[in-house]
Coordinates of C-alpha atoms (C1' of nucleotides) in Angstrom, one line a residue:
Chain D
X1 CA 7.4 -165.6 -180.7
X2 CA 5.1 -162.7 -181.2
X3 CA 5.4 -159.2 -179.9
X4 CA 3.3 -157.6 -177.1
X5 CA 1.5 -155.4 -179.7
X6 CA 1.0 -158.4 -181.5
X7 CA -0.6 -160.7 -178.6
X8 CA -3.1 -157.1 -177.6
X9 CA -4.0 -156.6 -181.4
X10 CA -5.3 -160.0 -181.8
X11 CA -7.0 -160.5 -178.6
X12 CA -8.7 -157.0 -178.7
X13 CA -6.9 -155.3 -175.6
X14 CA -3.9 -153.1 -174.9
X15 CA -0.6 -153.1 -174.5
X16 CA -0.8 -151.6 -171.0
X17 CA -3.2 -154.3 -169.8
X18 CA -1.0 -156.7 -170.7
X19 CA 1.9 -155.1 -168.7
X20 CA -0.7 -154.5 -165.8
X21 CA -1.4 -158.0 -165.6
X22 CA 2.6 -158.8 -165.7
X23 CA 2.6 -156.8 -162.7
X24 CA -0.1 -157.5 -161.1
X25 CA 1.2 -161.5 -161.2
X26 CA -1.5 -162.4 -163.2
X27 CA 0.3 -163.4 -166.5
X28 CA 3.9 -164.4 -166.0
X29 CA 6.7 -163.0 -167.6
X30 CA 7.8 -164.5 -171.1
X31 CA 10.6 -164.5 -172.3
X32 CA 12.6 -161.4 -173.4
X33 CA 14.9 -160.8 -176.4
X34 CA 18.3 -159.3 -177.0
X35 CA 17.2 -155.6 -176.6
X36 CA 14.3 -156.7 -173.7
X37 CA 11.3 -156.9 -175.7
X38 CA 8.7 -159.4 -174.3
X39 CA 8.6 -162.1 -176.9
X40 CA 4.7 -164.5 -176.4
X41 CA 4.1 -167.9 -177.9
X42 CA 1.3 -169.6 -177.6
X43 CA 1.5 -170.7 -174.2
X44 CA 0.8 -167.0 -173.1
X45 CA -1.6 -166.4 -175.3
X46 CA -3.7 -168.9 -173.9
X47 CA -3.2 -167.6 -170.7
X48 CA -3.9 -164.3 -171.1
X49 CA -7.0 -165.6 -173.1
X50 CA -8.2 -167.2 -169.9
X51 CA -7.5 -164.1 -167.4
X52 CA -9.8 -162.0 -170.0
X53 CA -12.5 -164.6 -170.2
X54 CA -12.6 -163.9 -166.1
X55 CA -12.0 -160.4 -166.4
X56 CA -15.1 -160.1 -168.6
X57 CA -16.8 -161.9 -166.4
X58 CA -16.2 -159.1 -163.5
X59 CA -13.7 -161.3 -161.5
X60 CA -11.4 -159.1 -159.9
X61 CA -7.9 -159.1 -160.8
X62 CA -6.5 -160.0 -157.4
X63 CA -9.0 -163.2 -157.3
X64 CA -7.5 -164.1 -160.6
X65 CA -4.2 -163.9 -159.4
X66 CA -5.5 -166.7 -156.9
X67 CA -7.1 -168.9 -158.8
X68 CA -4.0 -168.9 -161.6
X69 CA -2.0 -170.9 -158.7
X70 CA -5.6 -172.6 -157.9
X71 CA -5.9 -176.3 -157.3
X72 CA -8.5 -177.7 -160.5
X73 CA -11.3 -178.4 -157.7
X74 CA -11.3 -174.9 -156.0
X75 CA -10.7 -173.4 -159.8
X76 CA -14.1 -175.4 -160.3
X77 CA -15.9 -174.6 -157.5
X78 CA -15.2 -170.8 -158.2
X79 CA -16.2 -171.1 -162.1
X80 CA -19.6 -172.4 -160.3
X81 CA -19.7 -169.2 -158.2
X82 CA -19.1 -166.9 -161.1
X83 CA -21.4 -168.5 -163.6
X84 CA -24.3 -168.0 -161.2
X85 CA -23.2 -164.3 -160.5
X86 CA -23.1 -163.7 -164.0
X87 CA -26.2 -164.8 -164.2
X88 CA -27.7 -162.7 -161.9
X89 CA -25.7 -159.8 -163.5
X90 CA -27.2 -160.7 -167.2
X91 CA -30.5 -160.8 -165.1
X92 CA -30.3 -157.3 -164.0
X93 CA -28.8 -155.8 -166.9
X94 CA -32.7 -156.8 -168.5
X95 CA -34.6 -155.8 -165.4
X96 CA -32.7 -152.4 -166.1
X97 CA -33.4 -152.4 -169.9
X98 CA -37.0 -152.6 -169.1
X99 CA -36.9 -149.7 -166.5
X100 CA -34.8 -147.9 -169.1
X101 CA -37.8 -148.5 -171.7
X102 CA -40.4 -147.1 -169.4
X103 CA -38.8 -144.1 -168.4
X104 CA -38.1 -143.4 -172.5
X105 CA -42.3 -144.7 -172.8
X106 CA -43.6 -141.8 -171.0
X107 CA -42.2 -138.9 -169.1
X108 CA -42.4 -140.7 -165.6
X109 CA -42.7 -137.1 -163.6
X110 CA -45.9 -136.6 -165.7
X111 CA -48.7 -138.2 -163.8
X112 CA -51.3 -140.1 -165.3
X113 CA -54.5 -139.0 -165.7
X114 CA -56.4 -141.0 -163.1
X115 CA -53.9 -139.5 -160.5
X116 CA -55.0 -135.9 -161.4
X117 CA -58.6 -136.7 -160.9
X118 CA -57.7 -138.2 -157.8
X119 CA -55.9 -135.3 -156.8
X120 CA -58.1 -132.2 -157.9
X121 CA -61.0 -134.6 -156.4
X122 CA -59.3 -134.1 -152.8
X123 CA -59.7 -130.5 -153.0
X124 CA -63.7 -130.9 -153.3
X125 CA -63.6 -132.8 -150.0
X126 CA -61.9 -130.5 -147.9
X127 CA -58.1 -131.6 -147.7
X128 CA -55.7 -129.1 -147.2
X129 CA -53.3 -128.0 -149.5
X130 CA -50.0 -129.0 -147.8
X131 CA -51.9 -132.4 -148.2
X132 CA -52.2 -132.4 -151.8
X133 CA -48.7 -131.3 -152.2
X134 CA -47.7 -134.6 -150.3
X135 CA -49.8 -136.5 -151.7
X136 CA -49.0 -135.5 -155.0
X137 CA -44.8 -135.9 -154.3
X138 CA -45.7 -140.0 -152.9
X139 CA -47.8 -140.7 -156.4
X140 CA -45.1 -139.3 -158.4
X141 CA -42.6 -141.8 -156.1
X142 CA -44.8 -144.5 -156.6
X143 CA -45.3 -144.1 -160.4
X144 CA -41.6 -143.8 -160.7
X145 CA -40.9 -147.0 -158.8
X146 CA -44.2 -149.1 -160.0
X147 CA -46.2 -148.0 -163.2
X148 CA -47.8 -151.1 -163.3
X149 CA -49.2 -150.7 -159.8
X150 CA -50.5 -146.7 -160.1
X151 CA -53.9 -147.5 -161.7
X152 CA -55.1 -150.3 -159.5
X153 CA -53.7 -148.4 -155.9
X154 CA -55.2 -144.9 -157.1
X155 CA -58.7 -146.7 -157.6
X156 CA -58.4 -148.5 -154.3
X157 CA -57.5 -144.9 -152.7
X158 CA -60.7 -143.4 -154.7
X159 CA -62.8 -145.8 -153.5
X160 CA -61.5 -146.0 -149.8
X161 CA -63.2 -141.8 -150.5
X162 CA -66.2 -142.8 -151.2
X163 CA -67.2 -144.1 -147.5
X164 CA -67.7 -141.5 -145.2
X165 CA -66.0 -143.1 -141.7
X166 CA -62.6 -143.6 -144.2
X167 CA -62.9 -140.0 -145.3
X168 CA -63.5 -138.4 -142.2
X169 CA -59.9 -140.5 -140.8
X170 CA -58.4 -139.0 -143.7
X171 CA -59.2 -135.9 -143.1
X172 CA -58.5 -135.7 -139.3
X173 CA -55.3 -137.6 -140.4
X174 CA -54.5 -134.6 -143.0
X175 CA -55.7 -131.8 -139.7
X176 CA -53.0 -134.1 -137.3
X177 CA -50.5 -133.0 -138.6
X178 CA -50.1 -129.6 -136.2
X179 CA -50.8 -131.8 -133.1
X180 CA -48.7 -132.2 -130.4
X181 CA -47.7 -136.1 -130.5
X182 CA -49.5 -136.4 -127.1
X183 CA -52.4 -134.6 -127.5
X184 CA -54.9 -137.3 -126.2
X185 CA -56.7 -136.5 -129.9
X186 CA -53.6 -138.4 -131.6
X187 CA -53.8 -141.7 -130.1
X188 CA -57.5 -141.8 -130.4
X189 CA -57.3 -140.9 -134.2
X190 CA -54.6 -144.0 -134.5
X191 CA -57.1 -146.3 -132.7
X192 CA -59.5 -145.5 -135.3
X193 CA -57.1 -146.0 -138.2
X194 CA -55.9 -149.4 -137.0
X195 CA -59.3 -150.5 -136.8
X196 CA -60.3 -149.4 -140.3
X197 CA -57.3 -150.7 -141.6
X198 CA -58.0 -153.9 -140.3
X199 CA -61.9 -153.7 -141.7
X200 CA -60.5 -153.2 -145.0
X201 CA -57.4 -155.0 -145.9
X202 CA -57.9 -157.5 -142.9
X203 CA -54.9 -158.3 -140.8
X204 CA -52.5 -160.3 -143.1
X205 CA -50.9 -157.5 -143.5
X206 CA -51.5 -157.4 -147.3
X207 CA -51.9 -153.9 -147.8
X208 CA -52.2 -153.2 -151.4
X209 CA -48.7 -151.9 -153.1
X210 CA -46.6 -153.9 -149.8
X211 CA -45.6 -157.0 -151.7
X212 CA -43.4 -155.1 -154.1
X213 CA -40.5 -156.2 -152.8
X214 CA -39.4 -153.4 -152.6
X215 CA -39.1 -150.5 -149.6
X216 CA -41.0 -148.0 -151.4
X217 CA -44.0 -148.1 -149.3
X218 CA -41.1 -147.6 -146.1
X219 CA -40.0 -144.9 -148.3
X220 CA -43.6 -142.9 -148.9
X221 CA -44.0 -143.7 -144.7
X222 CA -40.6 -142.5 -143.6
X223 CA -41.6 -139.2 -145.9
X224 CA -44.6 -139.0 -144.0
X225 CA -43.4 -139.5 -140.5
X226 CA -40.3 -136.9 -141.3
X227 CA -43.3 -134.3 -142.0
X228 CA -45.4 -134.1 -138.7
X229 CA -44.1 -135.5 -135.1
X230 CA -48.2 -136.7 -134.5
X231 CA -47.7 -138.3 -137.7
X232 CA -44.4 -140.2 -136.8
X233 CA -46.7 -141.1 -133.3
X234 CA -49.5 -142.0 -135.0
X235 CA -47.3 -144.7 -137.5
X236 CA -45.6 -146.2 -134.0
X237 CA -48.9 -146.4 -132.4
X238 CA -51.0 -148.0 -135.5
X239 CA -48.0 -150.2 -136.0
X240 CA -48.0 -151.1 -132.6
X241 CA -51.7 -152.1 -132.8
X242 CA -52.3 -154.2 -135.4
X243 CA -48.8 -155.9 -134.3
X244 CA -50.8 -156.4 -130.9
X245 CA -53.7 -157.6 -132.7
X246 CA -52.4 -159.9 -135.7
X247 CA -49.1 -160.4 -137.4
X248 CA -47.0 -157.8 -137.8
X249 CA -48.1 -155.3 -140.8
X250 CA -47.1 -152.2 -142.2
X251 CA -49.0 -148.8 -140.9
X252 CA -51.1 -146.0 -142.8
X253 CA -52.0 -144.4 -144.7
X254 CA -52.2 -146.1 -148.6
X255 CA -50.3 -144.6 -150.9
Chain E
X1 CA -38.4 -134.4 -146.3
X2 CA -36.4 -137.7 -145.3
X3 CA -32.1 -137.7 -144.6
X4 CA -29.6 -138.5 -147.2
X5 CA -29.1 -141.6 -145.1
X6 CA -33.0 -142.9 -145.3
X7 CA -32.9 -142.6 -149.0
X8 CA -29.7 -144.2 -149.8
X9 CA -31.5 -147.3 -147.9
X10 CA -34.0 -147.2 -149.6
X11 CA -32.8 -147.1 -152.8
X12 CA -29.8 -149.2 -152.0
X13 CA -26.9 -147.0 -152.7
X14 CA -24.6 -145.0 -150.2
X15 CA -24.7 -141.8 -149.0
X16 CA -21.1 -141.6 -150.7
X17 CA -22.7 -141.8 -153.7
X18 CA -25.5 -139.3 -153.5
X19 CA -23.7 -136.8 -152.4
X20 CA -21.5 -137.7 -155.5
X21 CA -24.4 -136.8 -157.7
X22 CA -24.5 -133.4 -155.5
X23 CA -21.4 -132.3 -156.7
X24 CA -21.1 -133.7 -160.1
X25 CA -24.1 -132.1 -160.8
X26 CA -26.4 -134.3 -161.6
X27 CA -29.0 -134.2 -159.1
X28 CA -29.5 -131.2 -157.8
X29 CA -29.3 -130.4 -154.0
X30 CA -32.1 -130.3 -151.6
X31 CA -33.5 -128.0 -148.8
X32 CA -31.2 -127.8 -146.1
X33 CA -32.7 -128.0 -142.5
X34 CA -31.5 -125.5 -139.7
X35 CA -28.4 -128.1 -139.2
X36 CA -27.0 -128.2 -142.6
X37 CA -28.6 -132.0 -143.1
X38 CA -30.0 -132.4 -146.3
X39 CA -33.8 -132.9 -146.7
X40 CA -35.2 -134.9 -149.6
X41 CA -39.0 -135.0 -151.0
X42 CA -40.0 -137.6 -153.1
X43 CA -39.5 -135.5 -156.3
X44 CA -35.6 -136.0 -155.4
X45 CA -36.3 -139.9 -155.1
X46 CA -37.6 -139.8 -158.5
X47 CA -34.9 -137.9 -159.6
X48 CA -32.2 -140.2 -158.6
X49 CA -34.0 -143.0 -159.4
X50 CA -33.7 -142.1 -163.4
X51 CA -30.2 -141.1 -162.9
X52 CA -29.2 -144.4 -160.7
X53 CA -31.2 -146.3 -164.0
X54 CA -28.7 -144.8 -166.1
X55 CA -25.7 -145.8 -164.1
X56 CA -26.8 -149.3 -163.9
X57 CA -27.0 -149.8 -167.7
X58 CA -23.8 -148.2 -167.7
X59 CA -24.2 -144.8 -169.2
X60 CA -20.9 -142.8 -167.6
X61 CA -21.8 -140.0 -165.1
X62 CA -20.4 -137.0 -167.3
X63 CA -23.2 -138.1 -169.8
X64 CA -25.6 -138.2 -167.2
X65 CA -25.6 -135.0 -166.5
X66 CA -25.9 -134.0 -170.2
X67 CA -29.3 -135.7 -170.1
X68 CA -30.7 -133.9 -167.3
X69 CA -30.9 -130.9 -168.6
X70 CA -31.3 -132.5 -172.5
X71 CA -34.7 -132.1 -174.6
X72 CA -37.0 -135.0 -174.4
X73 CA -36.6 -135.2 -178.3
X74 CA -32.5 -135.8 -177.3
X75 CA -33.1 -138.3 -174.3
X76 CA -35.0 -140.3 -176.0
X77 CA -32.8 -141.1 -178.8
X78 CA -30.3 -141.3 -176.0
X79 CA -31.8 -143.8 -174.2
X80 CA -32.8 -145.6 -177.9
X81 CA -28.6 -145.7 -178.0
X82 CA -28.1 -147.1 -174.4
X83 CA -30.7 -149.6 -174.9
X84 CA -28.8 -151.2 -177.9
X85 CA -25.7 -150.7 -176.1
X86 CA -27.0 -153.2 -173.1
X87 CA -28.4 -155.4 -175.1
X88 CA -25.2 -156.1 -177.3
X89 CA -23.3 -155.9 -173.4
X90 CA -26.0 -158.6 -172.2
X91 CA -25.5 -161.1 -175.4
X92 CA -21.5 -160.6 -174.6
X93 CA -21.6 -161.8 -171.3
X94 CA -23.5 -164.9 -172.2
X95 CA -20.9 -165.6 -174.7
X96 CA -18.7 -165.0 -171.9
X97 CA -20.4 -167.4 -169.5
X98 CA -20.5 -170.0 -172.0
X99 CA -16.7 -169.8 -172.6
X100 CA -16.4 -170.3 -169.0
X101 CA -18.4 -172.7 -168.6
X102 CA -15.7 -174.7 -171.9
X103 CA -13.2 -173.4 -169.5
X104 CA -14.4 -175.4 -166.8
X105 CA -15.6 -178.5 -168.6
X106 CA -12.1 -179.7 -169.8
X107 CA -9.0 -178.3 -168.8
X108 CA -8.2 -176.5 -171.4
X109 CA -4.4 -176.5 -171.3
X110 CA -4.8 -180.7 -171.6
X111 CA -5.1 -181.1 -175.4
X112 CA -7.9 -183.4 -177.1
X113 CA -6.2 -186.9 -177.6
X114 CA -6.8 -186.8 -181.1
X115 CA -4.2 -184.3 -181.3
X116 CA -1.9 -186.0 -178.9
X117 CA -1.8 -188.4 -181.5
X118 CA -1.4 -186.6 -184.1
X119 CA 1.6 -184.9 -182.9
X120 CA 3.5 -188.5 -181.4
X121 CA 2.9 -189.6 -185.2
X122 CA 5.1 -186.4 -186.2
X123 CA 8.0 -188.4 -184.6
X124 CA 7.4 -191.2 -186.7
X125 CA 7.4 -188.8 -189.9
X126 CA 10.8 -187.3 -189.0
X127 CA 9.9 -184.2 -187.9
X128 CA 12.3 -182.3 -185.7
X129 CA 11.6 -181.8 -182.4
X130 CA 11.5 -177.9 -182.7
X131 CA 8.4 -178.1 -185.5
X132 CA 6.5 -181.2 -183.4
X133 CA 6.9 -178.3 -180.0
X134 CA 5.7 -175.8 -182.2
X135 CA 3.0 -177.4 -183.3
X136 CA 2.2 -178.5 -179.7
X137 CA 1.6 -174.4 -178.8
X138 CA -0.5 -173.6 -181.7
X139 CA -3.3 -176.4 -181.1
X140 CA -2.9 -175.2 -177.7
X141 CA -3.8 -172.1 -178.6
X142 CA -6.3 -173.2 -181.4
X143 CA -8.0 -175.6 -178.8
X144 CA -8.0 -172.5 -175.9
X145 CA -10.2 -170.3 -178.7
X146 CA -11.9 -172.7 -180.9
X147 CA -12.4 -176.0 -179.3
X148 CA -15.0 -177.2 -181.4
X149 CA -13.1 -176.8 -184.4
X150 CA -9.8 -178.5 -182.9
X151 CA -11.8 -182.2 -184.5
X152 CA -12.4 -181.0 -188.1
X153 CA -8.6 -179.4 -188.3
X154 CA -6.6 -182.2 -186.7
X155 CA -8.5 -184.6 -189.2
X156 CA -7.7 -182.2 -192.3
X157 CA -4.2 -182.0 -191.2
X158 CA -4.3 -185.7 -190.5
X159 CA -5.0 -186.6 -193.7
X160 CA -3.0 -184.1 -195.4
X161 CA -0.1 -185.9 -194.1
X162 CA -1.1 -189.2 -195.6
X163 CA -0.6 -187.8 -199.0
X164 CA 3.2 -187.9 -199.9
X165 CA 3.8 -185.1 -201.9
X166 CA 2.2 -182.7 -198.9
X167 CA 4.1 -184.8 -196.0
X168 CA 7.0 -184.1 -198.1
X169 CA 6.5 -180.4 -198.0
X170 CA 5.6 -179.8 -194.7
X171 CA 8.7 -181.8 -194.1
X172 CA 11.1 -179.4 -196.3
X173 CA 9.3 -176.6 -194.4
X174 CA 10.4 -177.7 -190.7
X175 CA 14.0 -178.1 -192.1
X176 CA 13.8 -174.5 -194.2
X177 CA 14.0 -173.3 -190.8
X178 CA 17.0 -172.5 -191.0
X179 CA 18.0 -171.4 -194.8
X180 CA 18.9 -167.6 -195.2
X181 CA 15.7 -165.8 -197.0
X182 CA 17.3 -165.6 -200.0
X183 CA 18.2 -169.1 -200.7
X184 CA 16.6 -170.6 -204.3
X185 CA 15.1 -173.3 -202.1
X186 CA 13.4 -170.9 -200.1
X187 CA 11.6 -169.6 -203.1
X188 CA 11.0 -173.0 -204.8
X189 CA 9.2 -174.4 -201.7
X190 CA 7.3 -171.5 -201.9
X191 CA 5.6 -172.1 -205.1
X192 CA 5.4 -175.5 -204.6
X193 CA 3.3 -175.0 -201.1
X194 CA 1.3 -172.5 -203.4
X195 CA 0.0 -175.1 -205.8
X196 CA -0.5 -177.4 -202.8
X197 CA -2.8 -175.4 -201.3
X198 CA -4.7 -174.1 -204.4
X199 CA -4.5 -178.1 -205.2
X200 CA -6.3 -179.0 -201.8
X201 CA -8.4 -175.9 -200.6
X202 CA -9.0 -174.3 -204.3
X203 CA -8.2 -170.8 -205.0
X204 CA -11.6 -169.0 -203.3
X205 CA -9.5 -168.5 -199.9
X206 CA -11.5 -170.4 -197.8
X207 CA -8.9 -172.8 -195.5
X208 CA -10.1 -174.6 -192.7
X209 CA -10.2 -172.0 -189.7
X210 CA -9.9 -169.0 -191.7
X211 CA -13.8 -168.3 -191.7
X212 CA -14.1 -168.0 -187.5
X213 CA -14.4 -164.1 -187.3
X214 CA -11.3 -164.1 -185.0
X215 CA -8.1 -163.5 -185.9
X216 CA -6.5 -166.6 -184.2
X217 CA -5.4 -167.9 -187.7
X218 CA -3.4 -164.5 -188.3
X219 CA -2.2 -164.9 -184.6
X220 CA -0.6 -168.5 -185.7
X221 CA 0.8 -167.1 -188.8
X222 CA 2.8 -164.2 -187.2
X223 CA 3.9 -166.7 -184.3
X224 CA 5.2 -168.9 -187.1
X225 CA 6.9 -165.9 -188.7
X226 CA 8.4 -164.6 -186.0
X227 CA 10.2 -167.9 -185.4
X228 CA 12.5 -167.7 -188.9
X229 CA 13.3 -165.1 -191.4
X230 CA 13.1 -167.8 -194.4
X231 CA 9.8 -169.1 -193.0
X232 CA 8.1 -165.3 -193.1
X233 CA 9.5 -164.8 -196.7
X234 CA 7.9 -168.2 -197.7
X235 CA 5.0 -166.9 -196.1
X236 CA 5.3 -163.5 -198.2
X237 CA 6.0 -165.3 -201.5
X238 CA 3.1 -167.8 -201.2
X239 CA 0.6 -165.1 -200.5
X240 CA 1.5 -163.2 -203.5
X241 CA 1.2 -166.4 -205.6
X242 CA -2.5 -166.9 -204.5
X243 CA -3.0 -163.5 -205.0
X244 CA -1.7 -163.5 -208.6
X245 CA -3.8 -167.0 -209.3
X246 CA -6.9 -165.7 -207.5
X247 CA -8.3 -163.1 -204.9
X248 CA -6.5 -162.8 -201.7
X249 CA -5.7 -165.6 -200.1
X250 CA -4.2 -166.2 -196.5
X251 CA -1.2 -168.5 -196.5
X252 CA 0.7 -171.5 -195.0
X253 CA 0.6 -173.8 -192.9
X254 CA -2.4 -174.9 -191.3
X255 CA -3.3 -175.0 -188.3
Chain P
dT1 C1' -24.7 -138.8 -121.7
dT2 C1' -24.5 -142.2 -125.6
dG3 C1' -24.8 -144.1 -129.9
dC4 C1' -26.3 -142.8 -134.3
dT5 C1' -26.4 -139.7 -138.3
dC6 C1' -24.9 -135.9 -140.6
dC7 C1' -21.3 -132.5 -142.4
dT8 C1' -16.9 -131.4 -145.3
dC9 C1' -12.4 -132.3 -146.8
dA10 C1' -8.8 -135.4 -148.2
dC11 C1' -6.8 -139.4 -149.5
dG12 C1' -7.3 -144.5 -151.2
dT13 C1' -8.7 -147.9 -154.7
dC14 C1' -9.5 -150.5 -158.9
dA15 C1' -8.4 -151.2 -163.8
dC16 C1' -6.5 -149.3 -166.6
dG17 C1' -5.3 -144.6 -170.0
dT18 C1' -1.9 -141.2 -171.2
dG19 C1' 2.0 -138.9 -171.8
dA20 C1' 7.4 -138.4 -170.9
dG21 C1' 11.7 -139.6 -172.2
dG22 C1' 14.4 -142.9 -174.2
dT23 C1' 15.8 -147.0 -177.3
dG24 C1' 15.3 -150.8 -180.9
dG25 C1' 13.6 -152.7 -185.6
dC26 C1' 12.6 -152.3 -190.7
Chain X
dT1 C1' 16.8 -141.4 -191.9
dT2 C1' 11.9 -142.0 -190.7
dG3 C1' 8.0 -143.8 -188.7
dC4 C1' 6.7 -147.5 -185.8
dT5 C1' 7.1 -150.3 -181.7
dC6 C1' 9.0 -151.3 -177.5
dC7 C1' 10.7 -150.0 -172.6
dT8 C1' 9.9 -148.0 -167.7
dC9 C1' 8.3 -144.7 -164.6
dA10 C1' 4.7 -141.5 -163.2
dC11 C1' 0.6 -139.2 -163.1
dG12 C1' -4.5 -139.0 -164.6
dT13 C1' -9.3 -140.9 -164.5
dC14 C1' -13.7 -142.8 -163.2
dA15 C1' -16.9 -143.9 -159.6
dC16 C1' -17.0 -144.3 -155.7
dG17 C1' -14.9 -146.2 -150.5
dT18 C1' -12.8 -144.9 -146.3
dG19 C1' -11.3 -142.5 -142.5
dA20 C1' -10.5 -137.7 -140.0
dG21 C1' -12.3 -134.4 -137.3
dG22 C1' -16.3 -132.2 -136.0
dT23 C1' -21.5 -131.3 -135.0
dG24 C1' -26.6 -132.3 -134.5
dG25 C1' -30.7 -135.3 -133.1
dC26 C1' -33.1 -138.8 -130.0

DNA sequence: TTGCTCCTCACGTCACGTGAGGTGGC
DNA sequence: TTGCTCCTCACGTCACGTGAGGTGGC
């Protein structure tokens, strides 16, 4: 017949959570003594021991309250549910401890090195500056999101430079972006990119940095489209291309 | 320059929520097109990004914004904290999953049938109803936090019992139940139960249960106390008695 | 025009924490 | 008597969720 300071002390919670789960219905009553203070024995404590294994495993307290008056199957069952949810949760908790560990590794809004190059190098081949800028924003996304990734997509982007029919789509793609979306110019420039897309990445639609899982590269091409109506065009109509002429895959340009 | 609406998709939070960063400060607020909406650049991605990082490993928002604006010198010894933080958070949740997972393998209000037995041979002993339900609630309890301990303790108690001159002192403490505090037999018992102890455990404090890093044996003790004033003074007079004999000792009676 | 998105308040929710104002136990 | 614990409201807090009532974009 212990107290209710008693029963939180040694079971590491407080006194209010006790009373919470009282009135909640989670924990009934116990009895109470001549001048109406709660009085535990075991009984509760093993009671409120089980709602705080639950609790700490992120059930919330109004399923608790239902699975107190639970038959032992569906009590089962849900212990099933729960164990797998927590593992998920542990499973996260890591995947976020790594992130954290990366962002503390190096400042992730300082771009690596290969990335400058990359960038300085566009202003050699005639690119515009609002360009850069852009460009500069989506590698800074996509070093944030994917570290790993960065180095191989940058060389893949450098290389995709070197020959002259990609470069000259990139730059007509860069000088589309004052177009009017139906400007006969637009459509003929996306018939051109579909097709080069194709020559390079062929049409499984395994376009380097798209099997993430994530929707960063839906992020960088919403950011894209939002900054030029001929560039939102030239997305449906590329899209709508290589849809026509393979599976479905994702659009220009890479990042 | 995507919506508030785009990035919350992509990043998998609410708009709700972003726009709770807004005004708590902790990410600072965009470019505003001609109707009000806010615009977002990649550099904003990134930013909440970090920040939603931090949530997820559970760092509170107040704190957040401390970092922001904090020396790299300061987050990083930060995040150094947050990272032990999740990792002690991640090994509690196992131990939580595993208690569940005790939870769902045996009820654990059913008691082991070793100590069914153990408490119908109380009958047989002449033990009065009152000390055989008492009993009853502290292997409950002892089996709800320590079931893999229940085996070793019912055996020591077990045997205990065999030897007369301990079955004839647990015996004289169920019926001291009722004896004022300050009754001679009140102290006598407790210097023989004293002895007995130092007799069986030795004088180094180590009783069965008593090493488990919880406070479950303390929990047993107080209910115990709580149920009679001579049984709490027995239990003050025997610790001072190991005391005296030795270093600090807890007290009677297992479990 | 219609459904969708955005805006800003304001109030709701979940699991407690924190006094306020009073009484009982050692 | 004094400090400690208990009691019951009631309001606060943290991180959002949920309409309310209105406007902009396709």
């Amino acid at each position: 017949m212990i107290t209710i300071g008693q029963l939180a002390r040694y079971l590491g919670v407080s006194t209010k959570t006790i009373r919470v789960y009282h009135a909640k219905g989670l924990l009934p009553e116990p009895y109470r003594d001549a001048s109406g203070y709660r009085r535990y024995t075991a009984t509760g404590a093993i009671a409120l021991i089980k709602i705080r294994t639950l609790v700490e495993a992120g059930v919330p307290l109004a399923r608790i309250r239902t699975l107190t008056t639970a038959s032992d199957a569906v009590l089962r069952e849900a212990i099933t549910d729960i164990d797998a949810d927590l593992t998920t949760r542990i499973r996260r908790l890591r995947d976020t401890r790594q992130r954290l560990r990366e962002l503390a590794a190096g400042r992730p809004d300082r771009l690596p090195v290969t990335v400058d190059r990359y960038l300085r190098g566009l202003e050699g081949l005639g690119f515009s500056a609002r360009w850069i800028a852009l460009q500069r924003d989506l590698w800074l996304l996509v070093h944030a999101t994917h570290p790993d990734l960065v180095g191989d997509l940058v060389n893949d982007q450098m290389q995709a430079l070197t020959d002259p029919t990609l470069r000259q789509i990139f730059l007509d793609y860069d000088r589309a972006y004052d177009l009017a979306p139906d400007e006969p110019a637009v459509a003929a420039l996306a018939d051109r990119m579909a097709a080069a897309t194709i020559g390079r990445y062929g049409t499984g639609g395994d376009l380097p940095g798209h099997d993430t899982g994530t929707r960063i590269p839906d992020l960088i091409q919403s950011a894209v489209n939002a900054a030029s109506p001929a560039w939102r065009r030239i997305d449906t109509l590329v899209r709508a291309e290589l849809h026509r002429r393979a599976r479905p895959a994702p659009g220009p340009p890479a990042p």
